[in-house]
XYZ file of C-alpha atoms in Angstrom:
414
model
C 2.997 28.454 -0.303
C 2.315 25.016 1.218
C 5.430 22.805 1.423
C 3.825 20.188 -0.876
C 3.271 22.845 -3.505
C 6.849 24.091 -3.169
C 8.225 20.560 -3.557
C 6.115 19.862 -6.603
C 6.985 23.207 -8.189
C 10.685 22.492 -7.783
C 10.262 19.040 -9.309
C 8.453 20.451 -12.312
C 10.967 23.260 -12.741
C 13.754 20.681 -12.832
C 11.865 18.573 -15.348
C 11.388 21.610 -17.584
C 15.019 22.656 -17.245
C 16.207 19.262 -18.417
C 13.764 19.234 -21.320
C 11.972 16.056 -20.249
C 8.818 15.380 -22.243
C 6.097 12.754 -22.292
C 3.169 11.728 -24.443
C -0.470 12.302 -23.536
C -3.272 14.772 -24.097
C -3.519 18.526 -23.683
C -6.164 20.805 -22.230
C -9.338 21.928 -23.932
C -13.091 21.404 -23.921
C -14.027 17.819 -23.122
C -15.696 15.811 -25.861
C -18.755 13.675 -25.182
C -18.194 10.215 -23.693
C -19.588 8.459 -26.789
C -17.724 10.573 -29.363
C -14.885 9.133 -31.420
C -11.744 9.533 -29.323
C -8.628 7.908 -27.892
C -8.085 7.650 -24.150
C -4.466 7.532 -23.007
C -3.807 5.568 -19.811
C -0.603 5.013 -17.856
C -0.585 2.036 -15.519
C 2.333 0.871 -13.433
C 4.100 -2.427 -12.870
C 2.183 -5.662 -13.381
C -1.077 -3.709 -13.633
C 0.235 -1.959 -16.723
C 0.814 -5.299 -18.407
C -2.629 -6.665 -17.519
C -4.717 -3.569 -18.202
C -4.140 -3.729 -21.963
C -6.367 -6.807 -22.221
C -9.171 -5.080 -20.335
C -8.779 -1.998 -22.544
C -9.052 -4.113 -25.688
C -12.283 -5.694 -24.476
C -13.651 -2.303 -23.472
C -12.917 -0.883 -26.930
C -14.708 -3.815 -28.550
C -17.802 -3.044 -26.463
C -17.419 0.731 -26.968
C -16.069 1.094 -30.531
C -16.048 4.896 -30.495
C -13.498 4.893 -27.667
C -9.989 3.553 -28.180
C -8.119 2.974 -24.932
C -4.359 3.154 -25.327
C -2.533 1.747 -22.291
C 1.141 2.522 -21.677
C 2.819 0.291 -19.063
C 5.226 2.238 -16.836
C 7.669 0.746 -14.360
C 7.235 1.850 -10.759
C 10.936 2.723 -10.665
C 10.439 5.500 -13.222
C 6.760 6.295 -12.631
C 7.248 9.408 -10.538
C 9.831 10.860 -12.924
C 7.594 10.297 -15.943
C 4.539 11.777 -14.241
C 6.485 14.871 -13.175
C 7.851 15.287 -16.685
C 4.394 14.972 -18.206
C 2.949 17.475 -15.741
C 5.768 19.888 -16.572
C 4.848 19.649 -20.234
C 1.111 19.980 -19.524
C 0.896 16.573 -21.096
C -0.302 14.038 -18.554
C -2.280 11.078 -19.926
C -6.051 11.211 -19.639
C -5.927 8.598 -16.856
C -3.037 7.562 -14.652
C -2.585 5.006 -11.929
C -1.272 6.796 -8.870
C -0.157 5.682 -5.423
C -1.188 7.668 -2.376
C 2.336 9.022 -1.841
C 2.110 10.933 -5.151
C -1.344 12.391 -4.623
C -0.455 15.418 -2.512
C 2.248 16.564 -4.913
C 0.124 16.487 -8.054
C -3.015 17.833 -6.390
C -0.976 20.756 -5.022
C -0.022 21.903 -8.524
C -3.610 21.556 -9.772
C -2.676 18.785 -12.222
C -5.577 16.503 -11.304
C -9.306 16.663 -11.928
C -11.348 16.331 -8.707
C -13.403 13.147 -8.499
C -17.016 13.412 -9.651
C -18.624 12.431 -6.350
C -22.036 12.076 -7.987
C -20.578 9.266 -10.105
C -18.223 7.767 -7.501
C -19.393 7.429 -3.891
C -17.049 7.077 -0.919
C -19.374 4.570 0.756
C -18.787 2.057 -2.047
C -15.100 1.674 -1.141
C -12.970 0.775 1.847
C -12.470 4.009 3.821
C -8.661 3.779 3.664
C -8.785 3.133 -0.075
C -10.827 6.272 -0.650
C -8.850 8.384 1.803
C -5.521 7.843 0.066
C -6.913 9.855 -2.851
C -8.090 12.777 -0.672
C -6.019 15.952 -0.343
C -7.179 18.876 1.813
C -10.646 17.375 2.020
C -11.109 16.908 -1.739
C -10.979 13.561 -3.563
C -8.714 13.350 -6.604
C -8.405 9.594 -7.044
C -10.905 6.745 -7.373
C -9.663 3.611 -5.555
C -8.717 0.842 -7.984
C -7.288 -1.827 -5.711
C -6.209 -1.978 -2.089
C -3.484 -3.634 -0.082
C -2.727 -4.204 3.572
C -0.492 -6.358 5.776
C -1.569 -9.240 8.003
C 0.228 -11.923 10.009
C 1.325 -15.094 8.209
C 2.078 -18.022 10.523
C 2.944 -21.732 10.320
C 0.043 -23.682 11.769
C 1.873 -27.021 11.837
C 4.779 -25.590 13.828
C 2.297 -23.790 16.066
C 0.924 -27.157 17.165
C 4.449 -28.323 18.003
C 4.918 -25.125 20.008
C 1.675 -25.674 21.924
C -0.041 -22.733 20.244
C -3.743 -23.420 19.685
C -4.823 -20.140 18.091
C -3.271 -17.305 16.130
C -1.800 -14.644 18.446
C -4.380 -11.892 18.885
C -2.486 -9.443 21.119
C 1.052 -8.090 21.375
C 1.668 -10.225 24.447
C 0.475 -13.349 22.633
C 2.584 -12.520 19.567
C 5.792 -12.222 21.557
C 4.940 -15.318 23.591
C 4.260 -17.262 20.374
C 7.578 -16.131 18.882
C 9.417 -17.499 21.931
C 7.396 -20.729 21.907
C 8.174 -21.353 18.244
C 11.882 -21.121 19.089
C 11.821 -23.029 22.358
C 9.273 -25.735 21.587
C 9.229 -26.095 17.789
C 12.942 -25.442 17.249
C 12.618 -22.568 14.777
C 15.660 -20.348 14.310
C 13.675 -17.138 14.775
C 10.293 -16.282 16.203
C 9.159 -13.455 13.906
C 10.592 -11.816 10.811
C 10.407 -8.022 10.908
C 12.764 -5.701 9.060
C 15.652 -4.473 11.232
C 16.988 -1.643 9.065
C 17.278 -0.165 5.597
C 14.970 1.532 3.136
C 11.254 1.374 3.974
C 11.758 -0.375 7.306
C 8.790 1.780 8.293
C 6.473 -0.519 6.336
C 7.344 -3.337 8.732
C 6.879 -0.945 11.661
C 3.431 0.371 10.687
C 1.427 -2.525 12.223
C 3.096 -1.812 15.567
C 2.852 1.979 15.334
C -0.768 2.080 14.238
C -1.867 -0.667 16.625
C -0.331 1.320 19.490
C -2.507 4.262 18.455
C 0.484 6.161 17.084
C 1.145 8.098 13.902
C 4.097 9.700 12.153
C 2.154 12.838 11.259
C -1.190 13.509 12.884
C -4.418 14.612 11.262
C -3.538 18.165 12.251
C -0.459 17.990 10.031
C 1.949 18.074 12.968
C 4.710 15.560 13.723
C 3.526 12.822 16.102
C 6.309 10.234 15.995
C 7.503 11.362 19.442
C 4.182 10.605 21.148
C 3.896 8.100 24.041
C 2.056 5.722 21.705
C 4.907 5.834 19.191
C 7.479 5.270 21.954
C 5.493 2.219 23.036
C 5.591 0.899 19.453
C 9.362 1.431 19.250
C 9.769 -0.443 22.531
C 7.668 -3.390 21.400
C 9.343 -3.585 18.001
C 12.814 -3.400 19.527
C 12.052 -6.124 22.064
C 12.075 -8.784 19.335
C 15.689 -7.936 18.556
C 16.739 -7.500 22.176
C 15.370 -10.946 23.020
C 16.820 -12.697 19.972
C 13.400 -13.396 18.479
C 14.120 -11.536 15.230
C 17.194 -11.337 13.008
C 19.220 -8.132 13.434
C 20.372 -8.029 9.809
C 19.001 -9.226 6.491
C 20.380 -9.001 2.970
C 18.771 -6.566 0.496
C 16.038 -8.376 -1.407
C 15.589 -10.917 1.391
C 12.793 -13.372 0.555
C 11.112 -14.397 3.791
C 9.086 -17.142 2.097
C 12.214 -19.306 1.767
C 12.780 -19.307 5.526
C 9.036 -19.680 6.081
C 9.180 -22.821 3.947
C 12.130 -24.327 5.842
C 10.643 -23.377 9.194
C 13.472 -21.037 10.186
C 10.893 -18.212 10.287
C 7.406 -19.208 11.511
C 5.738 -15.765 11.404
C 5.935 -12.560 9.375
C 3.737 -9.680 8.215
C 3.011 -9.212 4.525
C 0.434 -8.605 1.837
C -1.943 -10.738 -0.238
C 0.468 -11.515 -3.072
C 2.394 -13.809 -0.711
C -0.501 -16.271 -0.736
C -0.050 -16.901 -4.465
C 3.718 -17.229 -4.008
C 3.309 -19.837 -1.299
C 0.793 -21.821 -3.311
C 2.877 -21.879 -6.497
C 6.434 -22.033 -5.123
C 5.882 -24.150 -2.023
C 2.926 -26.465 -2.665
C 4.117 -28.817 0.078
C 3.233 -26.077 2.581
C -0.446 -26.323 1.640
C -2.490 -26.699 4.830
C 0.479 -25.765 7.029
C 0.006 -21.999 7.150
C -2.696 -19.405 7.635
C -3.110 -15.653 8.038
C -4.503 -13.654 10.939
C -5.232 -9.999 11.700
C -2.478 -7.806 13.102
C -2.260 -8.529 16.854
C -3.765 -5.831 19.024
C -1.798 -3.280 21.010
C -4.444 -0.693 21.779
C -6.204 -1.769 18.570
C -5.577 -3.910 15.472
C -4.582 -1.572 12.666
C -2.354 -2.187 9.664
C -1.093 -0.016 6.842
C -3.229 0.607 3.777
C -1.748 0.586 0.314
C -2.959 0.139 -3.225
C -3.558 2.483 -6.125
C -6.081 5.005 -7.338
C -7.037 6.155 -10.820
C -6.787 9.885 -11.535
C -7.845 12.077 -14.458
C -5.631 14.860 -15.746
C -7.013 18.367 -15.259
C -5.958 19.081 -18.864
C -7.650 16.039 -20.402
C -9.874 16.637 -23.430
C -11.688 13.364 -22.724
C -12.930 13.617 -19.148
C -16.427 12.139 -19.687
C -15.000 9.058 -21.432
C -12.247 8.812 -18.833
C -14.830 8.742 -16.051
C -16.790 6.037 -17.861
C -13.683 3.857 -18.223
C -12.777 4.327 -14.552
C -16.361 3.429 -13.654
C -15.970 0.239 -15.687
C -12.806 -0.653 -13.756
C -14.172 0.148 -10.303
C -17.757 -1.098 -10.332
C -18.516 -4.510 -8.828
C -18.191 -6.483 -12.055
C -14.993 -4.720 -13.075
C -13.451 -5.261 -9.654
C -14.301 -8.965 -9.660
C -12.802 -9.307 -13.131
C -9.622 -7.454 -12.119
C -9.171 -9.710 -9.087
C -9.417 -12.794 -11.296
C -6.794 -11.386 -13.650
C -4.329 -10.056 -11.072
C -5.256 -11.161 -7.520
C -5.264 -7.448 -6.593
C -7.700 -6.920 -3.726
C -10.827 -5.018 -4.817
C -11.256 -1.521 -3.428
C -15.039 -1.717 -3.895
C -16.553 -3.590 -0.960
C -19.440 -5.057 -2.975
C -16.961 -7.192 -4.932
C -16.237 -9.129 -1.734
C -19.769 -10.460 -1.390
C -19.490 -13.473 -3.723
C -17.073 -15.956 -5.260
C -13.579 -16.685 -3.936
C -13.390 -13.338 -2.185
C -16.337 -14.267 0.012
C -15.486 -17.934 0.434
C -11.738 -17.933 1.101
C -11.151 -17.504 4.869
C -7.654 -16.096 4.299
C -8.961 -13.428 1.931
C -11.609 -12.529 4.475
C -8.823 -11.786 6.962
C -7.533 -9.170 4.522
C -11.021 -7.746 4.188
C -11.369 -7.448 7.958
C -7.969 -5.763 8.212
C -8.807 -3.284 5.445
C -11.813 -2.073 7.412
C -9.482 -0.537 10.014
C -6.345 -0.028 7.890
C -4.702 3.385 7.970
C -3.392 5.307 4.982
C -0.375 7.624 4.976
C -1.061 11.361 4.707
C -0.716 12.716 1.137
C 2.419 14.775 1.741
C 4.849 15.440 -1.078
C 7.777 14.977 1.317
C 6.511 11.660 2.705
C 9.500 9.645 1.448
C 11.868 12.028 3.224
C 9.768 11.863 6.372
C 9.693 8.070 6.457
C 13.445 7.896 5.874
C 13.855 9.649 9.239
C 11.652 7.014 10.839
C 13.648 4.244 9.115
C 16.770 5.612 10.812
C 15.020 5.770 14.181
C 13.863 2.167 13.907
C 17.371 1.020 13.022
C 18.842 2.825 16.021
C 16.446 0.861 18.253
C 16.837 -2.562 16.626
C 20.629 -2.280 16.667
C 20.739 -1.153 20.291
C 22.146 2.289 19.450
C 19.342 4.264 21.111
C 16.449 3.745 23.485
C 12.931 3.866 22.124
C 12.364 7.202 23.841
C 15.548 8.788 22.472
C 14.949 7.474 18.949
C 11.387 8.797 18.974
C 12.508 12.177 20.291
C 15.117 12.576 17.553
C 12.685 11.486 14.835
C 10.111 13.939 16.184
C 12.540 16.822 15.786
C 13.533 15.768 12.270
C 9.933 15.282 11.099
C 8.920 18.620 12.624
C 11.495 20.359 10.436
C 9.853 18.836 7.362
C 6.188 19.502 8.090
C 6.094 22.655 10.206
């Protein structure tokens, strides 16, 4: 049995043993899309809170279909989904991150995407790919996310920097210039250690042409490209350009506001934070694509919408997902949440087309890379977190850290 299937089976066995249950629908023949029915939907985090309003409007326009949305916190989402799968009781539709997809596809809990209704070409490639397991699509992209470079333009002028750094060499040079010429405390904020340090490392790893696990399913974190990424990442700490320790929950925007940190990598939600919390910074910052190593590639995130294999309401579920992911639905969702649309057509008009900062995110999404849908991905990335920390803290060379991580990842995937 494939390791993903084994992991998922164990998780479900544990859920059954502890008697965990969840609400939802059960299997059976699907009813027609326009028949009287109730669709159950689980959505996570802030999306769960916002989706109820969309569901209400959809029900008003489609009175035979009642859409019941249950908000679920991301901290308990995986547990609840596993419990529901164990009971054969997943909701009709669930929001699902790419890191869950392999696990639930492996146990045949998800309905494959109707590719006559949803076309890959309508979405960012990375958005679509995070829902694909063993060549088959199980999730329709709902919104996407990636990381780009935020930088202080006013302090850049003081540092003699005319343009956003476009290469690794320019990024490191800019970090030093910010310190030396503009008097900033640090040059770049990147995570030195701790849980999910790998998310800060991805822009370096992917831009070096490296991967943690290759397309062939084999460990690749020990490759020359990955070693190069470890070396570049570690150089910021060796040269005093980045802080070697940060407190849990560190908010980089505070130091960005004071000027202690002039550059950092992050996602689109930061733009809203800066505008609302630090209005005096307006006109003093901008975003730019990830600087190029061998290429400019960032991580891809976001969420997909999946349909339970056991749903009685698959036709109606597909219609509701279509409503959420067509151009109009994507534009509406962006206005409500600022989540970046997964459908590329939604970027052709309005603020998405006119805002130069948003267009940077669009450009980055075109090359962004998604993580492979492996059930053990969290365990794999924890090994990389440890490797990164050993480099940033001067405990191991880039080559030694990569070699150790390679061995540890191999034991998980091979």
